[in-house]
Amino acid sequence: MSEPAIRTTILDIARALNVAAATVSRALNDHPAISNATREAVKEAAKRMNYQPNKIASSLRLGKSKIIGVIIPSAEINFFGSVIHGIEKVASKNDYNVLIYQSNELYELEKKAVQTFLRSRVDGVLASISKETINLGHYADLKGKNVPLVLFDRANDSLQVPAVVVNDYQGAFNATRHLIEQGCRRIAHIGGQQHVTNFNQRLRGYIDALNVHNIAVDDDLIVYGKVSIGSGRECMKGLLPRQPDAVFAVEDFTALGAMQTIKEAGLSIPGDVAIIGFANELFSEYLTPSLSTVNQQTVRMGEEAAGLFFEVLNKKVSSRVPPRKLILEPEIICRQSTALPANYRRP
Amino acid sequence: MSEPAIRTTILDIARALNVAAATVSRALNDHPAISNATREAVKEAAKRMNYQPNKIASSLRLGKSKIIGVIIPSAEINFFGSVIHGIEKVASKNDYNVLIYQSNELYELEKKAVQTFLRSRVDGVLASISKETINLGHYADLKGKNVPLVLFDRANDSLQVPAVVVNDYQGAFNATRHLIEQGCRRIAHIGGQQHVTNFNQRLRGYIDALNVHNIAVDDDLIVYGKVSIGSGRECMKGLLPRQPDAVFAVEDFTALGAMQTIKEAGLSIPGDVAIIGFANELFSEYLTPSLSTVNQQTVRMGEEAAGLFFEVLNKKVSSRVPPRKLILEPEIICRQSTALPANYRRP
DNA sequence: CTGTTAGCGCGTTCAT
DNA sequence: ATGAACGCGCTAACAG
């Protein structure tokens, strides 16, 4: 008799069973104070009437949305797609949903993202700070409203929030050391914009690795580009006359551009110039020669970021301990572009 | 005096100004029946008290969430990342937010995604059907609840909903024709799972192109794989003894695997075997030789899918015209892997 | 164990 | 032009 309506509510079910709406609510939520009989009856009716709980009403009542807002520069970038994958996976497991917003590396859009999420009453925000962003006031707003914030990849210590980042310094250090171990001595570096912390850390790792191994840092072997294939090509053209025997590029696209220049100059990789990148972009494995690089564990980054969020969520008594900062240790992936014979010495 | 609370409500503003909550609501929403004076006063107070409208309450009241649910197999796949990019861009422009759910190509998760979105009361769902999905009942549920559904990439005509897809048939036809124009005659095809419409269409395009050009279809030159690098490698091993002079692979990863096998066999590309893929994956451009392929306009696909959603949303009187199906025409990208000299004839 | 009541915050009546 | 009252659907508090 109870024809399923377009939108069944607990009241519909209550009427169909001659009970109170509260009883239906209790039954559906497995409240302890409910008889087995009615609980079963209610659940049966709910299924029969094709009931779907209205999460909006529930959220309003409970004061939490079970939604995480995620701010990324762009979903088009593989790196962030992977992170999203990790975040959504963990969120889903915890019965949370993921709302995404792209900043396009723009400060204004990032501010708008935070505002939107505030209005949507998300239970937390995971974000990767846009390259353009310098003023961090909008993120501070979140703290003011008691909305947990977790940063990933592009973090900022001054915000004093949990974060999960890659150890860029160590990755760069290890990458450079790897080149040294291969017998290279004139190791060049193509860097990125130095106001981006990640890129600056990579430069530092490179310099320290040289120092530790008693190799003089030669400023002529360090150039700065704009982190793209074209920029990598140009930078490498400037470097070739200085005859480096290896290159540590700030990331894979830059490395790819550099490789193109090296090959066009008739030099062999790694025989004449070894090269290593950073990020383990999907394509790096399939280049010729395949490109050595530094793996950043992107999916894991997403998982850990979501994990940190649930951590603060579950102990809302947030003790006054400094926020956790998770540092993922990158791993060197050695491929053909640095695979020199053992104890190889250049002519 | 009015210290901004953690969560300011319209009632707080109303009290601060000695007006009714309804007045505040009207002022904030630019209702016509409101005096300029009070409207300005309310807006000023709202800003001062750092008011953020509670979208949850508003959604409950209005019966719409201004949220689009998007179901994708995985955010880790570049293709879907790009589509998400397009979707979010258009959604954002229309003051809508995007909730994402990954099916991981699993039927059960896809069902759960629909259920979650139903409970979240999203205003619409954009989805790409998982490879595993055969039963489409959960999507039909959406229609039952009057939730607009738009499919992208992986569509299904039986659902009778708007969709935006790539013209796989034409892309495959053109790719095959391209190989023919390059002088190839023994053109093999490495296909995918044939229950996936897209893959089946590509097979059909391949066959028809051969027919149109009076080249006999040779069943020995058609093999089916599982759409991966490894599968591409294996399939190509089976094909080599049959001496094809070209390969049309169902997508780029398969093509990549095939290329590896060809090169390992000491054959040259495209001299001995030309090859073309499908999808224009980021890496395809950087392979050696660079891989010819078919570009699918992924970002545009997302934009168009979102566009179709807003189209049905704005004329809810959904006239009884058949749902719109947008077919994006793919474009051949000719790179080194098929770049044979003009009028080249094989030995 | 179950029913009644109330309220989350907002927007839309229907008055005035 | 403004206010009072109501209800969207759900759940927690209090009775019984």
XYZ file of C-alpha atoms (C1' of nucleotides) in Angstrom:
726
model
C 0.000 0.000 0.000
C 2.859 2.307 0.800
C 3.784 3.403 -2.671
C 7.388 4.591 -2.594
C 7.407 8.351 -2.979
C 9.994 10.222 -5.000
C 11.662 11.239 -1.779
C 10.860 8.995 1.142
C 11.483 10.547 4.571
C 11.607 8.981 7.982
C 8.175 10.430 8.541
C 6.827 8.435 5.628
C 8.247 5.308 7.134
C 6.934 6.253 10.559
C 3.426 6.673 9.233
C 3.585 3.428 7.318
C 4.481 1.582 10.514
C 2.441 3.622 12.958
C 5.433 4.672 14.990
C 7.138 7.975 15.728
C 9.738 9.499 13.462
C 12.239 9.349 16.299
C 11.803 5.611 16.481
C 12.565 5.268 12.822
C 15.649 7.426 13.225
C 16.834 5.328 16.134
C 16.245 2.103 14.306
C 18.113 3.224 11.238
C 21.055 4.455 13.254
C 21.235 1.305 15.350
C 20.600 3.167 18.522
C 20.947 0.772 21.494
C 17.573 1.550 22.990
C 15.456 -0.090 20.348
C 13.824 -3.480 20.153
C 15.022 -5.920 17.605
C 11.553 -6.301 16.236
C 10.944 -2.657 15.420
C 14.454 -2.199 14.161
C 14.032 -4.981 11.691
C 10.608 -3.767 10.692
C 11.881 -0.274 10.110
C 14.850 -1.405 8.096
C 12.681 -3.625 6.017
C 10.247 -0.811 5.323
C 13.107 1.566 4.537
C 14.447 -0.784 1.939
C 11.037 -1.489 0.515
C 10.237 2.189 0.228
C 13.661 2.838 -1.233
C 14.545 5.273 1.497
C 17.746 7.304 1.210
C 18.609 9.340 4.293
C 18.811 13.061 3.657
C 22.383 13.844 4.513
C 21.740 17.561 4.309
C 19.163 17.465 7.068
C 21.372 15.219 9.099
C 24.346 17.513 8.626
C 22.362 20.533 9.680
C 21.165 18.774 12.765
C 24.497 17.289 13.761
C 26.622 20.249 12.823
C 28.964 18.255 10.670
C 28.911 17.563 6.986
C 31.207 14.578 6.656
C 32.815 16.363 3.769
C 36.463 17.240 3.282
C 37.338 20.151 1.047
C 40.454 19.745 -1.060
C 42.224 22.643 -2.724
C 44.652 21.819 -5.510
C 46.264 23.948 -8.178
C 44.872 21.799 -10.996
C 43.415 18.352 -11.443
C 45.065 18.287 -14.823
C 48.465 17.848 -13.230
C 49.244 14.210 -12.721
C 50.819 14.772 -9.355
C 47.649 16.209 -7.863
C 45.463 13.622 -9.506
C 47.431 10.982 -7.652
C 47.147 12.848 -4.389
C 43.402 13.186 -4.874
C 43.296 9.476 -5.494
C 44.932 8.813 -2.150
C 42.771 11.318 -0.322
C 39.505 10.073 -1.725
C 40.448 6.499 -0.997
C 41.022 7.148 2.688
C 38.094 9.545 2.984
C 35.759 7.040 1.430
C 36.915 4.386 3.854
C 35.953 6.701 6.693
C 32.568 7.473 5.218
C 33.630 10.942 4.158
C 33.204 12.664 0.829
C 35.589 14.882 -1.037
C 34.781 18.277 -2.478
C 37.410 19.637 -4.829
C 38.319 23.147 -5.850
C 41.057 24.206 -8.218
C 43.056 27.337 -7.531
C 44.796 27.373 -10.905
C 47.766 28.655 -8.928
C 45.839 31.890 -8.350
C 45.675 33.587 -4.990
C 42.218 34.988 -5.553
C 40.751 31.629 -6.467
C 42.398 30.036 -3.496
C 40.759 32.580 -1.219
C 37.462 31.840 -2.882
C 37.998 28.144 -2.333
C 38.385 28.638 1.383
C 35.303 30.819 1.515
C 33.256 28.284 -0.426
C 34.354 25.517 1.882
C 33.536 27.600 4.914
C 30.031 28.125 3.561
C 29.681 24.462 2.743
C 30.611 23.747 6.335
C 33.179 21.161 5.374
C 34.617 19.351 8.361
C 38.162 20.005 7.237
C 40.311 21.345 4.442
C 43.297 19.733 2.770
C 45.268 22.124 0.622
C 48.331 22.604 -1.475
C 49.261 26.268 -1.486
C 49.218 27.966 -4.881
C 52.489 29.240 -6.289
C 51.150 32.765 -6.376
C 50.050 32.822 -2.756
C 52.081 34.895 -0.320
C 49.439 36.212 2.052
C 48.055 33.310 4.066
C 45.254 35.100 5.861
C 42.509 32.996 4.335
C 44.015 29.860 5.784
C 44.188 31.505 9.159
C 40.436 32.101 8.860
C 39.941 28.363 8.946
C 41.664 28.085 12.280
C 39.439 30.855 13.575
C 36.374 28.810 12.698
C 37.865 25.651 14.106
C 38.036 23.933 10.751
C 41.039 21.593 10.696
C 43.510 22.348 7.951
C 46.116 19.954 6.640
C 48.630 21.005 4.013
C 50.288 18.730 1.513
C 53.249 19.178 -0.801
C 53.221 22.980 -0.720
C 53.270 23.659 2.980
C 54.182 26.636 5.115
C 55.510 26.372 8.632
C 54.189 29.725 9.756
C 50.636 28.401 9.616
C 51.352 25.896 12.348
C 49.166 23.162 10.942
C 49.765 19.487 10.212
C 51.362 18.857 6.875
C 52.733 16.107 4.732
C 55.559 16.993 2.439
C 58.319 15.366 0.539
C 61.828 15.782 1.844
C 63.012 17.779 -1.120
C 66.344 18.485 0.463
C 67.113 14.830 1.025
C 65.830 13.837 -2.384
C 68.107 16.359 -4.046
C 70.996 15.372 -1.809
C 70.583 11.709 -2.675
C 70.120 12.414 -6.360
C 73.349 14.406 -6.433
C 75.163 11.802 -4.382
C 73.952 9.202 -6.819
C 75.590 11.116 -9.661
C 78.796 11.422 -7.669
C 78.788 7.699 -6.990
C 78.494 7.137 -10.705
C 81.809 8.899 -11.096
C 80.554 12.301 -12.191
C 82.399 15.385 -10.973
C 81.223 18.340 -13.013
C 77.609 18.158 -11.929
C 75.318 20.940 -13.090
C 71.966 21.918 -11.609
C 68.983 23.362 -13.416
C 66.859 24.919 -10.694
C 63.358 26.378 -10.473
C 61.875 29.570 -9.084
C 63.650 29.996 -5.784
C 60.721 31.493 -3.909
C 59.054 28.102 -4.114
C 60.295 26.348 -1.014
C 60.454 22.958 -2.664
C 62.751 24.166 -5.410
C 64.973 26.043 -3.018
C 65.335 22.974 -0.826
C 66.417 20.976 -3.839
C 69.123 23.509 -4.610
C 70.344 23.267 -1.024
C 70.422 19.485 -1.147
C 72.471 19.635 -4.320
C 75.000 22.074 -2.839
C 75.377 20.165 0.405
C 75.917 16.874 -1.384
C 78.756 18.447 -3.366
C 80.254 19.916 -0.208
C 80.082 16.676 1.709
C 81.943 14.968 -1.094
C 84.556 17.687 -1.354
C 83.498 18.836 -4.755
C 83.714 22.580 -5.210
C 80.436 24.263 -6.028
C 80.820 25.976 -9.363
C 78.338 28.795 -9.821
C 78.740 28.517 -13.557
C 77.148 25.091 -13.365
C 73.986 26.356 -11.687
C 71.234 27.919 -13.776
C 67.618 28.740 -13.024
C 64.669 28.082 -15.252
C 60.904 28.155 -15.207
C 60.191 24.474 -14.768
C 59.061 23.374 -18.190
C 60.345 21.431 -21.159
C 61.168 24.577 -23.093
C 62.966 26.100 -20.170
C 64.928 22.884 -19.685
C 66.025 23.035 -23.306
C 67.182 26.616 -23.025
C 68.984 26.145 -19.741
C 70.832 23.158 -21.095
C 71.994 25.115 -24.103
C 73.593 27.555 -21.723
C 75.236 24.763 -19.774
C 76.725 22.715 -22.593
C 79.699 25.016 -23.314
C 80.695 24.585 -19.660
C 81.013 20.873 -20.245
C 79.219 19.306 -17.315
C 79.431 15.532 -17.053
C 76.081 15.314 -15.274
C 72.906 17.283 -14.628
C 70.531 17.267 -11.697
C 67.322 18.860 -12.944
C 64.787 20.303 -10.559
C 62.044 18.108 -11.991
C 61.290 15.746 -14.846
C 59.945 18.129 -17.453
C 63.042 20.251 -17.102
C 65.141 17.102 -17.347
C 63.292 16.067 -20.473
C 64.022 19.373 -22.166
C 67.651 19.112 -21.151
C 67.836 15.603 -22.570
C 66.544 16.827 -25.887
C 69.243 19.471 -26.061
C 71.961 17.014 -25.101
C 70.891 14.537 -27.748
C 70.596 17.228 -30.390
C 74.168 18.260 -29.616
C 75.257 14.767 -30.562
C 76.253 13.823 -27.036
C 75.325 10.509 -25.449
C 73.379 9.961 -22.264
C 74.740 8.890 -19.845
C 78.116 8.389 -21.536
C 78.879 12.070 -22.065
C 76.326 13.585 -19.732
C 74.365 11.700 -17.095
C 71.074 13.210 -15.987
C 68.555 12.776 -13.210
C 65.225 14.482 -12.685
C 62.718 14.773 -9.862
C 59.058 13.671 -9.484
C 58.946 10.369 -11.330
C 56.455 11.624 -13.838
C 54.736 8.834 -15.685
C 56.628 9.523 -18.893
C 60.095 9.420 -17.359
C 60.227 5.641 -17.417
C 59.490 5.508 -21.126
C 61.981 8.014 -22.450
C 65.021 6.906 -24.390
C 67.143 6.554 -22.450
C 64.797 6.080 -19.516
C 65.206 8.905 -17.036
C 66.510 8.395 -13.523
C 64.483 10.426 -11.084
C 63.227 10.830 -7.543
C 59.975 9.202 -6.585
C 57.669 11.283 -4.398
C 55.060 8.721 -3.360
C 52.160 10.877 -4.429
C 49.337 8.511 -3.633
C 50.777 7.939 -0.212
C 50.968 11.682 0.258
C 47.218 11.882 -0.243
C 46.575 8.993 2.079
C 48.741 10.457 4.790
C 47.192 13.893 4.430
C 43.728 12.434 4.861
C 45.095 10.355 7.723
C 46.359 13.448 9.494
C 42.969 15.049 9.105
C 41.199 12.152 10.768
C 43.806 12.218 13.470
C 43.018 15.775 14.475
C 39.323 15.112 13.992
C 39.278 12.258 16.433
C 41.072 14.079 19.199
C 39.372 17.382 18.953
C 40.732 18.122 22.417
C 43.738 19.055 20.304
C 46.362 19.126 22.963
C 48.800 21.967 22.660
C 51.459 19.847 21.059
C 52.955 21.270 17.905
C 51.172 19.980 14.790
C 52.509 16.873 13.204
C 54.555 17.255 10.096
C 54.950 14.134 8.050
C 57.991 14.052 5.874
C 57.949 11.460 3.149
C 61.378 10.243 2.236
C 61.769 10.185 -1.523
C 63.529 7.338 -3.218
C 66.037 7.447 -6.027
C 64.953 5.555 -9.097
C 67.999 4.611 -11.078
C 67.383 4.148 -14.772
C 69.434 4.313 -17.948
C 70.130 8.043 -17.892
C 72.559 7.604 -14.987
C 73.532 3.979 -15.450
C 77.291 4.284 -15.926
C 79.543 1.244 -15.695
C 81.001 0.702 -12.226
C 84.039 2.888 -11.552
C 83.536 4.550 -14.860
C 85.941 7.413 -15.445
C 85.382 10.020 -18.028
C 88.047 10.448 -20.725
C 29.799 45.689 20.627
C 28.800 42.830 18.353
C 31.746 40.547 18.847
C 31.913 38.185 15.861
C 30.915 34.728 17.045
C 32.574 31.544 15.810
C 29.567 30.931 13.622
C 27.529 33.994 12.874
C 23.940 33.353 11.757
C 21.393 35.631 10.221
C 19.771 35.734 13.621
C 22.920 37.193 15.130
C 22.909 39.889 12.507
C 19.218 40.478 13.006
C 19.663 40.991 16.723
C 22.616 43.288 16.208
C 20.495 45.504 13.959
C 17.161 45.118 15.730
C 15.455 43.675 12.720
C 13.882 40.308 11.924
C 15.882 37.390 10.573
C 13.697 37.415 7.495
C 14.831 40.949 6.749
C 18.446 39.930 6.951
C 17.780 37.014 4.652
C 16.089 39.249 2.141
C 18.834 41.835 2.281
C 21.563 39.306 1.752
C 19.767 37.726 -1.167
C 18.983 41.057 -2.819
C 15.294 40.500 -2.573
C 13.469 43.319 -4.411
C 11.242 44.276 -1.525
C 13.891 45.742 0.707
C 15.000 49.313 1.294
C 18.412 50.353 0.197
C 19.224 51.574 3.656
C 18.583 48.305 5.481
C 20.195 46.284 2.745
C 23.391 48.226 3.011
C 23.289 48.106 6.785
C 22.793 44.357 6.773
C 25.557 43.748 4.293
C 27.892 45.941 6.237
C 27.093 44.102 9.458
C 27.474 40.758 7.748
C 30.944 41.647 6.585
C 31.897 43.109 9.913
C 30.711 40.036 11.782
C 32.449 37.821 9.268
C 29.232 36.095 8.353
C 29.372 33.040 6.102
C 25.984 31.755 4.966
C 25.279 28.210 6.044
C 24.919 26.429 2.769
C 23.626 23.321 4.458
C 20.670 25.106 5.957
C 20.018 26.861 2.710
C 20.192 23.609 0.791
C 17.732 21.951 3.127
C 15.331 24.794 2.809
C 15.593 25.191 -0.953
C 15.814 21.514 -1.786
C 18.940 21.859 -3.833
C 22.544 21.484 -2.870
C 24.371 23.208 -5.689
C 26.652 20.226 -5.807
C 27.460 17.979 -8.743
C 28.595 14.449 -8.039
C 31.233 13.072 -10.352
C 32.012 9.379 -10.649
C 35.310 8.436 -12.239
C 37.244 5.190 -12.291
C 40.335 6.800 -10.779
C 41.759 10.260 -10.319
C 45.167 8.742 -10.819
C 44.495 8.315 -14.503
C 45.511 11.386 -16.414
C 42.527 11.264 -18.686
C 40.062 11.603 -15.831
C 42.119 14.232 -14.096
C 41.774 16.359 -17.192
C 38.061 15.753 -17.386
C 37.674 16.712 -13.734
C 39.595 19.855 -14.511
C 37.104 20.768 -17.193
C 34.108 19.878 -15.067
C 35.235 21.795 -12.007
C 36.063 24.822 -14.102
C 32.581 25.070 -15.553
C 30.873 24.111 -12.304
C 32.768 26.759 -10.400
C 31.770 29.356 -12.936
C 28.142 28.467 -12.273
C 28.560 28.616 -8.525
C 28.458 24.857 -8.190
C 30.775 22.544 -6.313
C 32.101 19.169 -7.312
C 32.013 16.053 -5.191
C 34.140 13.217 -6.474
C 33.952 9.481 -6.010
C 36.241 6.868 -7.495
C 34.814 3.558 -8.623
C 38.195 1.936 -9.182
C 36.480 0.264 -12.122
C 34.402 -1.733 -9.636
C 30.673 -2.241 -10.021
C 30.035 -2.361 -6.297
C 31.844 0.904 -5.634
C 30.027 2.537 -8.485
C 26.714 1.533 -6.956
C 27.880 2.926 -3.671
C 28.873 6.158 -5.375
C 25.370 6.632 -6.715
C 23.868 5.854 -3.345
C 26.187 8.303 -1.601
C 25.305 11.020 -4.078
C 21.620 10.312 -3.667
C 22.003 10.741 0.075
C 24.040 13.896 -0.377
C 21.199 15.191 -2.509
C 23.495 16.297 -5.273
C 21.719 18.220 -7.997
C 23.166 16.030 -10.680
C 25.604 13.266 -11.431
C 28.279 13.127 -14.093
C 29.698 9.663 -14.561
C 32.007 7.523 -16.576
C 30.839 3.934 -16.382
C 33.278 1.482 -14.833
C 34.703 -1.245 -17.031
C 33.238 -3.897 -14.793
C 29.716 -2.546 -14.867
C 27.135 -4.419 -16.866
C 23.996 -3.939 -14.816
C 22.965 -0.289 -14.993
C 20.143 -0.331 -12.466
C 21.803 2.103 -10.112
C 21.926 4.735 -12.808
C 18.293 4.172 -13.530
C 17.624 4.926 -9.855
C 18.835 8.450 -10.470
C 16.237 9.024 -13.116
C 13.631 7.724 -10.700
C 14.600 10.422 -8.221
C 14.756 13.087 -10.904
C 18.481 13.576 -10.520
C 19.937 14.560 -13.887
C 22.614 12.199 -15.109
C 25.188 12.994 -17.762
C 27.652 10.396 -18.951
C 31.077 11.087 -20.347
C 33.544 8.934 -22.224
C 32.057 5.639 -21.137
C 28.440 6.045 -22.102
C 25.560 3.694 -22.749
C 22.717 4.424 -25.092
C 20.208 2.267 -23.267
C 20.168 4.704 -20.373
C 18.750 7.439 -22.561
C 20.646 10.264 -20.921
C 22.763 13.083 -22.285
C 26.336 12.118 -22.910
C 29.547 13.438 -24.294
C 31.819 10.930 -25.891
C 34.649 10.749 -28.266
C 33.910 9.409 -31.706
C 35.940 6.281 -31.200
C 34.814 4.843 -34.476
C 35.946 7.847 -36.450
C 39.180 8.148 -34.524
C 40.017 4.534 -35.256
C 38.933 4.910 -38.853
C 41.142 7.936 -39.332
C 44.062 6.359 -37.534
C 43.860 3.321 -39.777
C 43.419 5.449 -42.861
C 46.475 7.413 -41.803
C 48.485 4.195 -41.771
C 47.144 3.268 -45.187
C 48.072 6.659 -46.546
C 51.578 6.084 -45.272
C 51.767 3.097 -47.565
C 51.112 0.351 -45.039
C 49.084 -2.659 -46.148
C 49.475 -5.364 -43.529
C 47.968 -3.375 -40.692
C 47.453 -5.210 -37.412
C 45.154 -4.202 -34.583
C 45.660 -4.805 -30.870
C 42.205 -4.425 -29.376
C 40.791 -4.165 -25.868
C 37.999 -5.871 -23.997
C 35.185 -5.937 -26.523
C 32.354 -5.435 -24.052
C 33.687 -1.925 -23.529
C 31.857 0.062 -26.172
C 34.755 2.397 -26.829
C 37.102 -0.451 -27.655
C 34.573 -2.197 -29.803
C 33.950 0.969 -31.762
C 37.657 1.308 -32.393
C 37.749 -2.200 -33.792
C 34.867 -1.342 -36.095
C 36.534 1.818 -37.299
C 39.667 -0.148 -38.075
C 37.776 -2.771 -40.041
C 35.730 -0.283 -42.016
C 38.784 1.744 -42.931
C 40.383 -1.370 -44.362
C 37.225 -2.242 -46.253
C 36.817 1.203 -47.713
C 40.363 1.028 -49.012
C 39.938 -2.425 -50.433
C 42.305 -4.091 -48.045
C 41.202 -7.528 -46.942
C 40.663 -7.879 -43.207
C 43.013 -10.572 -41.980
C 41.814 -12.132 -38.735
C 45.343 -13.234 -37.987
C 46.306 -9.598 -37.679
C 43.742 -8.859 -34.981
C 44.479 -9.740 -31.383
C 42.847 -8.737 -28.119
C 44.606 -7.664 -24.957
C 43.888 -6.191 -21.594
C 44.896 -2.624 -22.239
C 48.219 -2.282 -20.475
C 51.889 -2.073 -21.292
C 52.470 -5.709 -20.440
C 49.519 -6.814 -22.501
C 50.763 -4.716 -25.403
C 54.117 -6.433 -25.205
C 52.586 -9.897 -25.201
C 50.153 -9.174 -28.005
C 52.915 -7.802 -30.166
C 54.990 -10.914 -29.657
C 52.126 -12.899 -31.070
C 51.827 -10.558 -34.019
C 55.461 -10.310 -35.110
C 55.645 -13.715 -36.836
C 52.749 -12.607 -39.011
C 54.878 -9.717 -40.265
C 52.571 -6.723 -40.066
C 53.931 -3.497 -41.514
C 51.866 -1.388 -39.142
C 49.923 -1.576 -35.895
C 46.912 0.339 -34.711
C 46.817 -0.107 -30.927
C 43.632 0.443 -28.976
C 45.358 2.980 -26.726
C 48.745 4.407 -25.895
C 49.860 2.085 -23.119
C 49.213 -0.874 -25.353
C 51.089 0.887 -28.139
C 53.995 1.540 -25.810
C 54.269 -2.134 -24.901
C 54.098 -3.071 -28.547
C 56.843 -0.594 -29.370
C 59.093 -2.158 -26.781
C 58.612 -5.583 -28.323
C 59.229 -4.283 -31.818
C 62.435 -2.564 -30.812
C 63.641 -5.579 -28.860
C 63.126 -7.680 -31.992
C 65.600 -5.423 -33.750
C 63.018 -3.904 -36.056
C 62.810 -0.216 -36.746
C 59.849 2.085 -36.174
C 58.366 3.201 -38.476
C 60.653 1.727 -41.137
C 59.741 -1.896 -40.515
C 56.596 -1.421 -38.475
C 54.686 1.833 -38.144
C 52.501 2.237 -35.071
C 49.752 4.522 -33.832
C 47.997 4.586 -30.473
C 44.933 6.265 -29.045
C 44.420 8.802 -26.240
C 47.410 11.110 -26.587
C 48.718 10.252 -23.160
C 51.238 12.756 -21.942
C 54.145 10.365 -22.385
C 53.394 9.499 -25.999
C 55.028 12.673 -27.281
C 58.293 11.911 -25.532
C 58.845 8.323 -26.547
C 61.580 7.418 -28.996
C 60.343 7.474 -31.618
C 57.514 9.761 -30.572
C 54.191 7.975 -30.835
C 51.488 8.998 -33.258
C 48.115 8.862 -31.590
C 44.559 10.159 -31.450
C 43.785 13.204 -29.333
C 40.564 13.047 -27.355
C 40.164 16.631 -26.082
C 39.754 15.592 -22.481
C 39.388 18.971 -20.848
C 36.770 19.916 -23.376
C 34.970 16.686 -22.599
C 34.651 17.761 -18.973
C 33.512 21.228 -19.912
C 30.893 19.893 -22.292
C 29.642 17.334 -19.789
C 29.153 20.027 -17.182
C 27.580 22.177 -19.863
C 25.054 19.476 -20.687
C 24.184 19.187 -17.022
C 23.402 22.876 -16.729
C 21.424 22.637 -19.900
C 19.039 20.050 -18.490
C 19.018 21.846 -15.146
C 17.844 25.098 -16.650
C 14.987 23.604 -18.619
C 13.640 21.260 -16.043
C 10.510 21.042 -18.176
C 12.652 18.523 -20.017
C 10.692 18.293 -23.178
C 10.333 14.827 -24.545
C 13.097 15.249 -27.053
C 15.729 12.560 -27.014
C 18.705 13.457 -24.803
C 21.554 15.260 -26.436
C 24.607 13.297 -27.260
C 27.714 15.305 -27.882
C 30.286 13.604 -30.010
C 33.753 15.066 -29.906
C 35.698 14.497 -33.061
C 39.162 13.221 -32.267
C 42.170 14.412 -34.192
C 45.079 12.414 -35.514
C 48.423 13.478 -34.141
C 51.115 12.402 -36.548
C 54.497 11.874 -34.968
C 57.620 9.904 -35.766
C 56.161 6.430 -35.237
C 54.174 6.733 -38.464
C 56.250 9.296 -40.301
C 57.180 7.361 -43.436
C 58.600 9.124 -46.491
C 55.969 10.060 -49.040
C 54.940 7.186 -51.265
C 57.154 4.913 -49.277
C 56.948 1.298 -50.403
C 58.083 -1.499 -48.220
C 60.777 -3.816 -49.626
C 11.610 0.650 24.679
C 8.844 4.415 22.546
C 6.569 9.063 21.904
C 6.665 14.114 22.245
C 9.007 18.187 21.702
C 12.292 21.130 20.123
C 15.754 23.182 17.218
C 19.850 23.094 13.685
C 19.785 27.948 9.942
C 17.523 29.454 6.358
C 13.855 31.283 3.030
C 9.087 31.784 2.093
C 4.628 32.388 3.068
C 0.995 35.671 4.973
C 0.162 39.436 7.480
C 0.586 44.413 8.551
C 9.121 47.568 3.521
C 9.180 44.655 7.519
C 7.845 41.020 11.014
C 5.902 36.554 12.710
C 5.343 32.011 11.900
C 6.328 27.864 9.694
C 8.737 23.909 7.817
C 12.711 21.616 5.012
C 14.357 16.341 7.470
C 16.650 14.795 11.000
C 18.244 13.655 15.870
C 18.956 14.641 20.855
C 16.732 15.462 25.240
C 13.262 14.432 28.188
C 9.140 11.846 29.526
C 6.740 7.968 30.382
